[in-house]
XYZ file of N, CA and C in Angstrom:
813
model
N -10.342 2.575 31.683
C -11.300 1.840 30.849
C -10.624 1.413 29.534
N -10.834 0.166 29.115
C -10.150 -0.266 27.887
C -10.951 0.099 26.634
N -10.312 -0.090 25.494
C -10.888 0.349 24.223
C -12.233 -0.323 23.940
N -12.318 -1.636 24.165
C -13.573 -2.354 23.899
C -14.723 -1.775 24.726
N -14.432 -1.472 26.001
C -15.464 -0.917 26.894
C -15.937 0.454 26.410
N -14.980 1.285 25.966
C -15.333 2.625 25.478
C -16.214 2.521 24.229
N -15.855 1.597 23.319
C -16.674 1.406 22.116
C -18.093 0.960 22.482
N -18.183 0.027 23.418
C -19.492 -0.477 23.855
C -20.320 0.609 24.537
N -19.664 1.400 25.387
C -20.363 2.482 26.103
C -20.937 3.515 25.149
N -20.227 3.706 24.015
C -20.682 4.677 23.024
C -21.597 4.057 21.972
N -21.994 2.799 22.236
C -22.882 2.066 21.321
C -22.351 2.035 19.885
N -21.030 1.859 19.769
C -20.427 1.834 18.434
C -20.830 0.568 17.697
N -21.220 0.737 16.419
C -21.615 -0.393 15.567
C -20.562 -0.559 14.464
N -19.996 -1.766 14.354
C -19.015 -2.041 13.300
C -19.695 -2.008 11.933
N -19.008 -1.387 10.975
C -19.576 -1.242 9.628
C -18.761 -2.038 8.625
N -19.419 -3.012 8.032
C -18.754 -3.896 7.076
C -18.219 -3.131 5.866
N -18.966 -2.104 5.434
C -18.580 -1.355 4.220
C -17.245 -0.634 4.389
N -16.840 -0.388 5.648
C -15.541 0.251 5.890
C -14.454 -0.767 6.257
N -14.808 -2.041 6.187
C -13.828 -3.084 6.500
C -13.256 -2.948 7.901
N -14.132 -2.701 8.875
C -13.659 -2.414 10.237
C -13.358 -3.683 11.034
N -12.071 -3.976 11.139
C -11.583 -5.043 12.022
C -10.417 -4.438 12.792
N -10.620 -4.184 14.066
C -9.637 -3.419 14.835
C -8.573 -4.328 15.451
N -7.341 -3.908 15.328
C -6.211 -4.654 15.883
C -5.879 -4.077 17.252
N -5.938 -4.925 18.277
C -5.692 -4.447 19.640
C -4.491 -5.132 20.305
N -3.901 -6.106 19.631
C -2.791 -6.879 20.201
C -1.538 -6.010 20.336
N -1.087 -5.817 21.581
C 0.023 -4.880 21.852
C 1.338 -5.309 21.211
N 1.634 -6.604 21.222
C 2.903 -7.073 20.639
C 2.968 -6.792 19.141
N 1.877 -7.066 18.451
C 1.853 -6.837 16.999
C 1.905 -5.342 16.707
N 1.209 -4.547 17.510
C 1.264 -3.088 17.342
C 2.694 -2.584 17.514
N 3.396 -3.124 18.504
C 4.804 -2.742 18.724
C 5.674 -3.143 17.531
N 5.406 -4.343 17.006
C 6.177 -4.820 15.844
C 5.972 -3.915 14.625
N 4.737 -3.475 14.429
C 4.433 -2.609 13.279
C 5.155 -1.266 13.416
N 5.045 -0.667 14.594
C 5.632 0.672 14.776
C 7.164 0.634 14.763
N 7.748 -0.526 15.003
C 9.218 -0.606 14.998
C 9.785 -0.775 13.585
N 8.923 -1.036 12.596
C 9.397 -1.310 11.231
C 9.916 -0.074 10.499
N 9.457 1.103 10.894
C 9.742 2.285 10.075
C 10.819 3.219 10.581
N 11.388 2.947 11.748
C 12.382 3.856 12.315
C 11.804 5.270 12.448
N 10.662 5.349 13.115
C 9.949 6.623 13.298
C 10.634 7.430 14.398
N 10.845 8.730 14.136
C 11.451 9.620 15.141
C 10.550 10.841 15.346
N 10.987 11.740 16.235
C 10.216 12.964 16.498
C 10.238 13.936 15.324
N 11.077 13.651 14.310
C 11.076 14.468 13.087
C 10.126 13.907 12.026
N 9.489 12.777 12.352
C 8.623 12.093 11.387
C 7.174 12.542 11.539
N 6.553 12.828 10.408
C 5.101 12.976 10.383
C 4.551 11.656 9.850
N 3.699 11.029 10.644
C 3.093 9.765 10.221
C 1.676 10.029 9.746
N 1.378 9.558 8.531
C -0.003 9.589 8.032
C -0.613 8.216 8.302
N -1.731 8.216 9.020
C -2.458 6.959 9.247
C -3.814 7.055 8.558
N -4.150 6.036 7.797
C -5.449 6.019 7.103
C -6.307 4.948 7.765
N -7.418 5.360 8.344
C -8.301 4.431 9.060
C -7.861 4.289 10.505
N -8.349 5.181 11.343
C -7.930 5.203 12.760
C -8.525 4.031 13.526
N -9.773 3.695 13.180
C -10.434 2.605 13.911
C -10.543 2.925 15.383
N -10.067 2.015 16.212
C -10.139 2.214 17.664
C -8.879 2.880 18.207
N -7.988 3.312 17.330
C -6.808 4.130 17.673
C -5.724 3.418 18.489
N -5.769 2.089 18.524
C -4.707 1.368 19.249
C -3.356 1.608 18.573
N -3.355 1.560 17.247
C -2.123 1.825 16.491
C -1.771 3.311 16.545
N -2.773 4.159 16.461
C -2.563 5.618 16.502
C -1.816 6.026 17.761
N -2.212 5.464 18.898
C -1.571 5.797 20.175
C -0.105 5.381 20.181
N 0.156 4.191 19.664
C 1.550 3.696 19.584
C 2.391 4.617 18.704
N 1.812 5.022 17.561
C 2.537 5.890 16.630
C 2.844 7.248 17.256
N 1.902 7.773 18.022
C 2.076 9.108 18.603
C 3.210 9.146 19.626
N 3.502 7.979 20.217
C 4.605 7.921 21.198
C 5.963 8.080 20.522
N 6.043 7.727 19.237
C 7.321 7.787 18.516
C 7.434 8.995 17.596
N 6.325 9.361 16.958
C 6.348 10.391 15.912
C 6.246 11.799 16.483
N 6.622 12.768 15.634
C 6.390 14.166 16.005
C 4.914 14.488 15.892
N 4.322 14.078 14.785
C 2.899 14.316 14.512
C 2.289 13.076 13.876
N 1.060 12.776 14.265
C 0.276 11.762 13.556
C -0.903 12.481 12.909
N -0.890 12.498 11.572
C -2.011 13.054 10.821
C -2.858 11.871 10.365
N -4.036 11.749 10.954
C -4.843 10.547 10.725
C -6.135 10.895 9.987
N -6.583 9.941 9.172
C -7.822 10.106 8.416
C -8.785 8.998 8.815
N -10.018 9.379 9.084
C -11.039 8.395 9.459
C -12.345 8.755 8.765
N -12.871 7.812 8.009
C -14.086 8.054 7.223
C -15.369 7.932 8.069
N -15.284 7.190 9.175
C -16.478 6.889 9.979
C -16.657 7.936 11.089
N -17.593 8.853 10.866
C -17.788 9.948 11.832
C -18.406 9.469 13.149
N -18.980 8.269 13.165
C -19.559 7.771 14.433
C -18.456 7.397 15.432
N -17.207 7.426 14.974
C -16.086 7.147 15.893
C -15.615 8.403 16.639
N -16.148 9.557 16.279
C -15.694 10.822 16.894
C -15.765 10.783 18.423
N -16.930 10.383 18.928
C -17.128 10.380 20.391
C -16.177 9.410 21.103
N -16.218 8.105 20.706
C -15.307 7.182 21.398
C -13.833 7.572 21.251
N -13.451 8.103 20.086
C -12.032 8.451 19.888
C -11.612 9.654 20.726
N -12.520 10.574 20.969
C -12.151 11.719 21.821
C -11.825 11.235 23.233
N -12.483 10.144 23.646
C -12.213 9.541 24.958
C -10.921 8.712 24.926
N -10.801 7.873 23.894
C -9.635 6.979 23.765
C -8.330 7.776 23.647
N -8.408 8.928 22.970
C -7.181 9.700 22.682
C -7.007 10.912 23.598
N -7.721 10.920 24.696
C -7.594 12.029 25.642
C -6.153 12.100 26.159
N -5.557 13.269 26.087
C -4.180 13.430 26.581
C -3.111 13.217 25.529
N -3.507 12.744 24.370
C -2.546 12.589 23.256
C -2.599 13.871 22.411
N -1.562 14.681 22.512
C -1.630 16.032 21.936
C -1.039 16.165 20.530
N -0.391 15.116 20.037
C 0.250 15.240 18.711
C -0.491 14.451 17.633
N -1.782 14.196 17.898
C -2.617 13.463 16.931
C -3.685 14.406 16.387
N -3.777 14.492 15.074
C -4.844 15.273 14.460
C -5.638 14.361 13.530
N -6.926 14.204 13.803
C -7.769 13.332 12.975
C -8.640 14.180 12.055
N -8.581 13.851 10.768
C -9.471 14.475 9.787
C -10.559 13.447 9.456
N -11.799 13.805 9.763
C -12.911 12.874 9.507
C -13.408 13.088 8.076
N -12.822 12.329 7.171
C -13.149 12.466 5.753
C -12.614 11.237 5.026
N -13.036 11.077 3.783
C -12.534 10.010 2.925
C -11.150 10.418 2.425
N -10.137 9.667 2.803
C -8.750 9.978 2.437
C -8.596 10.181 0.933
N -9.296 9.375 0.144
C -9.141 9.433 -1.320
C -9.644 10.747 -1.916
N -10.467 11.480 -1.156
C -10.987 12.763 -1.652
C -10.165 13.961 -1.175
N -9.158 13.723 -0.362
C -8.397 14.822 0.236
C -7.293 15.329 -0.684
N -6.969 16.609 -0.523
C -5.759 17.169 -1.119
C -4.672 17.046 -0.043
N -3.879 15.993 -0.149
C -2.928 15.668 0.930
C -1.873 16.762 1.084
N -1.387 17.302 -0.030
C -0.354 18.355 0.049
C -0.878 19.572 0.812
N -2.157 19.892 0.608
C -2.769 21.004 1.360
C -2.818 20.671 2.850
N -3.232 19.444 3.160
C -3.313 19.029 4.568
C -1.947 19.089 5.256
N -0.898 18.755 4.497
C 0.452 18.699 5.074
C 1.058 20.071 5.334
N 0.502 21.116 4.699
C 1.052 22.479 4.845
C 1.000 22.985 6.284
N 0.157 22.374 7.079
C -0.026 22.847 8.462
C 1.024 22.315 9.435
N 1.966 21.513 8.944
C 2.885 20.825 9.867
C 4.345 21.008 9.482
N 5.211 20.895 10.508
C 6.661 20.870 10.267
C 7.160 19.456 10.495
N 8.007 18.980 9.582
C 8.522 17.610 9.683
C 9.717 17.466 8.748
N 10.514 16.431 8.974
C 11.663 16.148 8.100
C 11.340 15.049 7.105
N 10.425 14.147 7.494
C 10.081 13.030 6.607
C 8.651 12.594 6.863
N 8.084 11.940 5.848
C 6.715 11.422 5.968
C 6.756 9.908 5.890
N 6.015 9.267 6.777
C 5.790 7.830 6.683
C 4.283 7.571 6.730
N 3.885 6.483 6.124
C 2.473 6.093 6.131
C 2.368 4.767 6.866
N 1.485 4.693 7.836
C 1.254 3.441 8.559
C -0.252 3.247 8.650
N -0.730 2.072 8.217
C -2.178 1.884 8.207
C -2.572 0.413 8.183
N -3.745 0.152 8.745
C -4.380 -1.158 8.648
C -5.528 -0.973 7.657
N -5.332 -1.451 6.417
C -6.248 -1.087 5.329
C -7.178 -2.220 4.912
N -8.442 -1.886 4.623
C -9.309 -2.875 3.982
C -8.748 -3.170 2.591
N -8.780 -4.428 2.178
C -8.085 -4.821 0.947
C -8.590 -4.083 -0.288
N -9.904 -3.757 -0.325
C -10.469 -3.174 -1.548
C -9.961 -1.758 -1.816
N -9.388 -1.125 -0.798
C -8.980 0.278 -0.953
C -7.457 0.453 -0.920
N -6.737 -0.639 -0.727
C -5.281 -0.555 -0.558
C -4.584 0.031 -1.773
N -4.854 -0.522 -2.952
C -4.164 -0.060 -4.164
C -4.481 1.405 -4.485
N -5.761 1.840 -4.444
C -6.035 3.265 -4.697
C -5.302 4.197 -3.734
N -5.152 3.778 -2.481
C -4.469 4.635 -1.501
C -2.986 4.767 -1.840
N -2.329 3.647 -2.122
C -0.899 3.700 -2.455
C -0.692 4.463 -3.765
N -1.586 4.233 -4.727
C -1.501 4.931 -6.016
C -1.667 6.443 -5.838
N -2.494 6.839 -4.885
C -2.706 8.283 -4.616
C -1.392 8.956 -4.214
N -0.616 8.291 -3.369
C 0.680 8.859 -2.966
C 1.624 8.994 -4.160
N 1.571 8.014 -5.057
C 2.426 8.044 -6.252
C 1.958 9.156 -7.205
N 0.658 9.165 -7.513
C 0.109 10.117 -8.488
C 0.260 11.568 -8.027
N 0.103 11.789 -6.720
C 0.180 13.164 -6.205
C 1.603 13.553 -5.809
N 2.544 12.639 -6.097
C 3.972 12.897 -5.852
C 4.242 13.381 -4.435
N 3.697 12.648 -3.485
C 3.965 12.948 -2.081
C 5.188 12.138 -1.671
N 6.199 12.847 -1.195
C 7.502 12.237 -0.935
C 7.473 11.436 0.368
N 7.126 10.162 0.222
C 6.960 9.289 1.387
C 8.173 8.366 1.518
N 8.738 8.324 2.711
C 9.920 7.488 2.975
C 9.547 6.007 2.997
N 8.556 5.677 3.821
C 8.074 4.299 3.965
C 6.557 4.276 3.981
N 5.986 3.229 3.422
C 4.560 2.948 3.604
C 4.485 1.571 4.256
N 3.933 1.526 5.454
C 3.824 0.261 6.188
C 2.339 -0.036 6.336
N 1.876 -1.061 5.623
C 0.442 -1.339 5.634
C 0.151 -2.793 5.989
N -0.938 -2.943 6.714
C -1.431 -4.286 6.977
C -2.593 -4.531 6.031
N -2.471 -5.600 5.251
C -3.483 -5.920 4.243
C -3.792 -7.416 4.304
N -4.779 -7.805 3.543
C -5.107 -9.224 3.421
C -3.860 -9.972 2.933
N -3.622 -11.144 3.472
C -2.377 -11.879 3.197
C -2.126 -12.107 1.699
N -3.178 -12.453 0.971
C -2.964 -12.729 -0.463
C -2.652 -11.456 -1.244
N -3.147 -10.320 -0.765
C -2.809 -9.023 -1.380
C -1.337 -8.708 -1.120
N -0.891 -9.015 0.092
C 0.522 -8.829 0.437
C 1.420 -9.649 -0.482
N 0.982 -10.864 -0.791
C 1.753 -11.734 -1.703
C 1.850 -11.113 -3.095
N 0.776 -10.495 -3.533
C 0.757 -9.869 -4.857
C 1.734 -8.689 -4.915
N 1.735 -7.881 -3.839
C 2.606 -6.707 -3.796
C 4.087 -7.098 -3.829
N 4.412 -8.171 -3.116
C 5.827 -8.530 -2.947
C 6.253 -9.705 -3.819
N 5.394 -10.094 -4.788
C 5.648 -11.297 -5.605
C 6.909 -11.170 -6.461
N 7.513 -12.291 -6.712
C 8.699 -12.372 -7.570
C 8.297 -12.954 -8.932
N 9.073 -12.620 -9.993
C 8.771 -13.189 -11.318
C 8.718 -14.709 -11.267
N 7.756 -15.270 -11.997
C 7.612 -16.729 -12.020
C 6.581 -17.237 -11.040
N 6.146 -16.385 -10.114
C 5.128 -16.819 -9.152
C 3.741 -16.428 -9.651
N 2.724 -17.134 -9.168
C 1.345 -16.904 -9.628
C 0.824 -15.520 -9.234
N 1.340 -14.988 -8.137
C 0.849 -13.695 -7.646
C 1.424 -12.512 -8.417
N 2.479 -12.740 -9.167
C 3.181 -11.678 -9.901
C 2.311 -11.160 -11.037
N 2.067 -9.831 -11.060
C 1.219 -9.271 -12.118
C 1.607 -7.830 -12.426
N 0.798 -7.149 -13.230
C 1.149 -5.786 -13.638
C 1.178 -4.827 -12.447
N 0.308 -5.054 -11.459
C 0.311 -4.222 -10.253
C 1.623 -4.391 -9.487
N 2.111 -5.624 -9.397
C 3.394 -5.893 -8.742
C 4.486 -5.030 -9.368
N 4.515 -5.007 -10.693
C 5.561 -4.262 -11.412
C 5.392 -2.760 -11.218
N 4.146 -2.274 -11.304
C 3.869 -0.851 -11.102
C 4.383 -0.392 -9.730
N 4.062 -1.149 -8.697
C 4.460 -0.763 -7.338
C 5.960 -0.936 -7.115
N 6.528 -2.003 -7.685
C 7.964 -2.256 -7.499
C 8.844 -1.306 -8.297
N 8.264 -0.626 -9.273
C 9.009 0.438 -9.963
C 9.280 1.587 -8.992
N 8.310 1.864 -8.122
C 8.407 3.005 -7.207
C 9.020 2.658 -5.849
N 8.860 1.409 -5.410
C 9.264 1.041 -4.052
C 10.004 -0.295 -4.016
N 10.862 -0.446 -3.006
C 11.351 -1.771 -2.637
C 10.319 -2.336 -1.668
N 9.798 -3.512 -1.973
C 8.654 -4.033 -1.210
C 9.009 -5.361 -0.561
N 8.671 -5.474 0.717
C 8.876 -6.774 1.373
C 7.707 -7.060 2.320
N 7.389 -8.318 2.385
C 6.357 -8.771 3.335
C 7.067 -9.010 4.665
N 6.693 -8.261 5.687
C 7.410 -8.327 6.971
C 6.967 -9.520 7.812
N 5.659 -9.654 8.034
C 5.166 -10.807 8.804
C 3.663 -10.984 8.615
N 3.214 -12.192 8.894
C 1.791 -12.535 8.778
C 1.121 -12.284 10.130
N -0.134 -11.827 10.074
C -0.894 -11.556 11.300
C -2.154 -12.423 11.291
N -2.299 -13.227 12.319
C -3.442 -14.144 12.395
C -4.760 -13.378 12.516
N -5.794 -13.928 11.903
C -7.135 -13.317 12.001
C -7.641 -13.283 13.444
N -7.068 -14.125 14.292
C -7.560 -14.248 15.675
C -7.253 -13.042 16.566
N -6.371 -12.137 16.110
C -6.000 -11.003 16.976
C -6.817 -9.745 16.668
N -7.810 -9.871 15.768
C -8.632 -8.710 15.414
C -9.979 -8.743 16.140
N -10.560 -7.559 16.275
C -11.871 -7.435 16.892
C -12.732 -6.571 15.982
N -13.819 -7.091 15.382
C -14.199 -8.508 15.347
C -13.252 -9.297 14.431
N -13.336 -10.608 14.525
C -12.434 -11.487 13.774
C -12.827 -11.533 12.296
N -11.881 -11.224 11.383
C -12.186 -11.321 9.943
C -12.105 -12.764 9.453
N -12.389 -12.971 8.176
C -12.386 -14.333 7.620
C -11.018 -14.786 7.105
N -10.085 -13.849 7.027
C -8.774 -14.188 6.452
C -7.644 -13.652 7.332
N -6.452 -14.221 7.139
C -5.269 -13.702 7.810
C -4.768 -12.462 7.078
N -4.009 -11.655 7.786
C -3.443 -10.438 7.197
C -1.928 -10.547 7.165
N -1.300 -9.553 6.571
C 0.165 -9.476 6.587
C 0.572 -8.018 6.554
N 1.725 -7.733 7.149
C 2.262 -6.373 7.133
C 3.296 -6.284 6.022
N 3.128 -5.272 5.173
C 4.024 -5.070 4.031
C 4.724 -3.725 4.170
N 6.018 -3.715 3.877
C 6.799 -2.468 3.945
C 7.182 -2.033 2.531
N 6.783 -0.818 2.179
C 7.171 -0.188 0.912
C 8.234 0.861 1.239
N 9.430 0.685 0.747
C 10.490 1.668 0.997
C 10.786 2.422 -0.294
N 10.815 3.741 -0.201
C 11.045 4.564 -1.393
C 12.337 4.143 -2.104
N 12.236 3.931 -3.398
C 13.409 3.519 -4.183
C 14.345 4.704 -4.369
N 15.618 4.507 -4.071
C 16.568 5.606 -4.267
C 16.975 5.711 -5.734
N 17.096 4.554 -6.411
C 17.428 4.554 -7.842
C 16.355 3.820 -8.634
N 15.513 4.590 -9.295
C 14.482 3.958 -10.124
C 15.096 3.528 -11.454
N 14.511 2.513 -12.055
C 14.968 2.035 -13.365
C 14.795 3.155 -14.399
N 15.803 3.312 -15.254
C 15.750 4.368 -16.270
C 14.773 3.976 -17.383
N 13.814 4.843 -17.627
C 12.822 4.603 -18.679
C 12.838 5.751 -19.676
N 12.824 5.426 -20.957
C 12.740 6.465 -21.992
C 11.340 7.059 -22.050
N 10.348 6.214 -21.770
C 8.960 6.653 -21.850
C 8.143 5.877 -20.806
N 7.875 6.565 -19.707
C 7.194 5.919 -18.570
C 5.792 5.422 -18.942
N 5.079 6.247 -19.710
C 3.721 5.884 -20.128
C 3.713 4.593 -20.945
N 4.664 4.529 -21.898
C 4.776 3.342 -22.751
C 5.101 2.103 -21.909
N 6.000 2.275 -20.950
C 6.406 1.162 -20.084
C 5.207 0.574 -19.353
N 4.428 1.423 -18.697
C 3.298 0.926 -17.905
C 2.185 0.365 -18.790
N 2.014 0.928 -19.977
C 1.026 0.393 -20.919
C 1.462 -0.991 -21.414
N 2.733 -1.106 -21.749
C 3.300 -2.382 -22.201
C 3.085 -3.472 -21.151
N 3.401 -3.143 -19.915
C 3.266 -4.113 -18.815
C 1.803 -4.535 -18.657
N 0.905 -3.553 -18.668
C -0.530 -3.844 -18.533
C -1.010 -4.766 -19.658
N -0.598 -4.430 -20.884
C -1.003 -5.222 -22.051
C -0.424 -6.636 -22.001
N 0.785 -6.750 -21.491
C 1.451 -8.066 -21.421
C 0.704 -9.026 -20.501
N 0.013 -8.458 -19.500
C -0.712 -9.291 -18.521
C -2.211 -9.360 -18.808
N -2.652 -8.758 -19.924
C -4.095 -8.608 -20.147
C -4.830 -9.954 -20.115
N -4.216 -10.990 -20.689
C -4.742 -12.349 -20.528
C -3.596 -13.185 -19.990
N -3.642 -13.401 -18.692
C -2.485 -13.942 -17.974
C -2.002 -15.299 -18.486
N -2.924 -16.105 -19.002
C -2.540 -17.454 -19.445
C -1.917 -17.446 -20.831
N -2.018 -16.309 -21.528
C -1.493 -16.235 -22.891
C -0.046 -15.734 -22.908
N 0.635 -16.000 -24.011
C 2.046 -15.606 -24.133
C 2.163 -14.150 -24.567
N 3.386 -13.637 -24.508
C 3.635 -12.271 -24.964
C 3.268 -12.130 -26.450
N 3.539 -13.178 -27.211
C 3.236 -13.165 -28.649
C 1.754 -12.846 -28.880
N 0.886 -13.404 -28.051
C -0.560 -13.173 -28.175
C -0.987 -11.837 -27.590
N -0.434 -11.508 -26.432
C -0.882 -10.294 -25.733
C -0.313 -9.005 -26.325
N 0.846 -9.105 -26.981
C 1.519 -7.886 -27.463
C 1.529 -7.795 -28.999
N 0.447 -8.253 -29.607
C 0.348 -8.261 -31.086
C 0.495 -6.874 -31.700
N 0.112 -5.846 -30.933
C 0.145 -4.479 -31.473
C 1.505 -3.804 -31.314
N 2.473 -4.544 -30.825
C 3.827 -4.004 -30.643
C 4.772 -4.651 -31.663
N 5.982 -4.117 -31.760
C 6.990 -4.686 -32.656
C 7.563 -5.959 -32.025
N 7.008 -7.100 -32.410
C 7.400 -8.380 -31.792
C 8.849 -8.749 -32.072
N 9.375 -8.293 -33.208
C 10.785 -8.585 -33.520
C 11.726 -7.918 -32.527
N 11.422 -6.656 -32.228
C 12.255 -5.920 -31.251
C 12.138 -6.552 -29.868
N 10.924 -6.927 -29.499
C 10.704 -7.562 -28.188
C 11.490 -8.865 -28.115
N 11.439 -9.626 -29.193
C 12.134 -10.916 -29.223
C 13.646 -10.745 -29.122
N 14.166 -9.693 -29.761
C 15.604 -9.415 -29.711
C 16.064 -9.194 -28.270
N 15.299 -8.395 -27.541
C 15.647 -8.120 -26.136
C 15.576 -9.405 -25.317
N 14.515 -10.157 -25.518
C 14.327 -11.388 -24.744
C 15.421 -12.419 -25.016
N 15.881 -12.479 -26.267
C 16.947 -13.425 -26.630
C 18.202 -13.204 -25.794
N 18.473 -11.937 -25.488
C 19.652 -11.600 -24.659
C 19.530 -12.182 -23.256
N 18.320 -12.527 -22.871
C 18.077 -13.101 -21.533
C 17.643 -14.572 -21.654
N 17.982 -15.169 -22.795
C 17.627 -16.582 -23.057
C 16.129 -16.858 -22.946
N 15.340 -15.905 -23.433
C 13.882 -16.047 -23.440
C 13.378 -15.677 -24.834
N 12.089 -15.915 -25.089
C 11.511 -15.464 -26.361
C 10.043 -15.093 -26.173
N 9.396 -14.683 -27.272
C 8.029 -14.146 -27.163
C 6.969 -15.219 -26.892
N 7.368 -16.469 -26.819
C 6.410 -17.528 -26.465
C 6.343 -17.749 -24.948
N 6.862 -16.781 -24.219
C 6.874 -16.857 -22.753
C 5.707 -16.028 -22.210
N 5.286 -16.326 -20.992
C 4.224 -15.531 -20.355
C 4.825 -14.335 -19.606
N 4.009 -13.308 -19.453
C 4.463 -12.071 -18.803
C 4.952 -12.311 -17.369
N 4.374 -13.303 -16.701
C 4.750 -13.542 -15.297
C 6.203 -13.991 -15.129
N 6.844 -14.347 -16.266
C 8.248 -14.772 -16.211
C 9.227 -13.688 -16.646
N 8.731 -12.477 -16.815
C 9.581 -11.362 -17.240
C 9.832 -10.439 -16.048
N 11.091 -10.101 -15.814
C 11.420 -9.217 -14.682
C 11.094 -7.770 -15.028
N 11.048 -6.937 -14.016
C 10.782 -5.513 -14.229
C 11.892 -4.885 -15.082
N 13.141 -5.334 -14.868
C 14.277 -4.813 -15.644
C 14.150 -5.197 -17.123
N 13.693 -6.421 -17.370
C 13.514 -6.876 -18.756
C 12.388 -6.101 -19.448
N 11.311 -5.852 -18.710
C 10.228 -5.033 -19.274
C 10.734 -3.626 -19.616
N 11.587 -3.088 -18.753
C 12.153 -1.754 -18.997
C 13.007 -1.774 -20.267
N 13.815 -2.817 -20.435
C 14.642 -2.931 -21.643
C 13.776 -3.013 -22.897
N 12.709 -3.804 -22.819
C 11.798 -3.936 -23.968
C 11.168 -2.583 -24.286
N 10.658 -1.923 -23.254
C 10.013 -0.624 -23.433
C 10.987 0.385 -24.053
N 12.209 0.422 -23.540
C 13.201 1.373 -24.058
C 13.580 1.068 -25.513
N 13.542 -0.223 -25.877
C 13.888 -0.601 -27.261
C 12.786 -0.200 -28.236
N 11.561 -0.070 -27.716
C 10.417 0.261 -28.580
C 10.255 1.764 -28.768
N 10.892 2.524 -27.910
C 10.694 3.980 -27.920
C 11.585 4.665 -28.968
């Protein structure tokens, strides 16, 4: 029996509030699971099991799949869909409320990877949770709304580039792997998606004061159409200008044209 039939037999109702659009296309599932170099020493964390098409693929490669699913009405259909898959453990709870380090204590593994098809509204809090709780993740491979993917992987000078881009790129090397058409989801969403790969940075930029750096970046983008001169009035503009001059720029430039390295230099000069 296929996944759609099992969902129908269990009278499963899709819930908009959980952003439930299930990916069942085998080729795309294979492409996603091949991005992370998953081995039997890998523990994969999946957030949002859905119909478990991706979960099953992951379990074939990983040692353990630790999955989180907020929708308890999926318990029945998933017990049927995942029958015979012995290395999958599903926790029916809101991932954002979990103590992940506690959950991980029950398993043996050499590395952690995260693979998930995420609703766009919850993507940033989930990635931030891994950063804030200092969970040592090798790769995060997520499928998100296409325009969100552009924001994550944006380059300086582009419209999508913002303070979130810099925050995430401080911690990870980020690339947009491929676009996924809305037509391969069940039910079909209103937008296309994209798969983004976050790879743990081996050498992070040296910062004298991390808090100051992230505050500076946030303030620089507070009104995106305004220049640094306007947005950073509460900082030492002379020092900022000195750093920018070395890069043939000045304080009449917008934040979207400043690289992460340049922001780091400015922050370090102010500390």
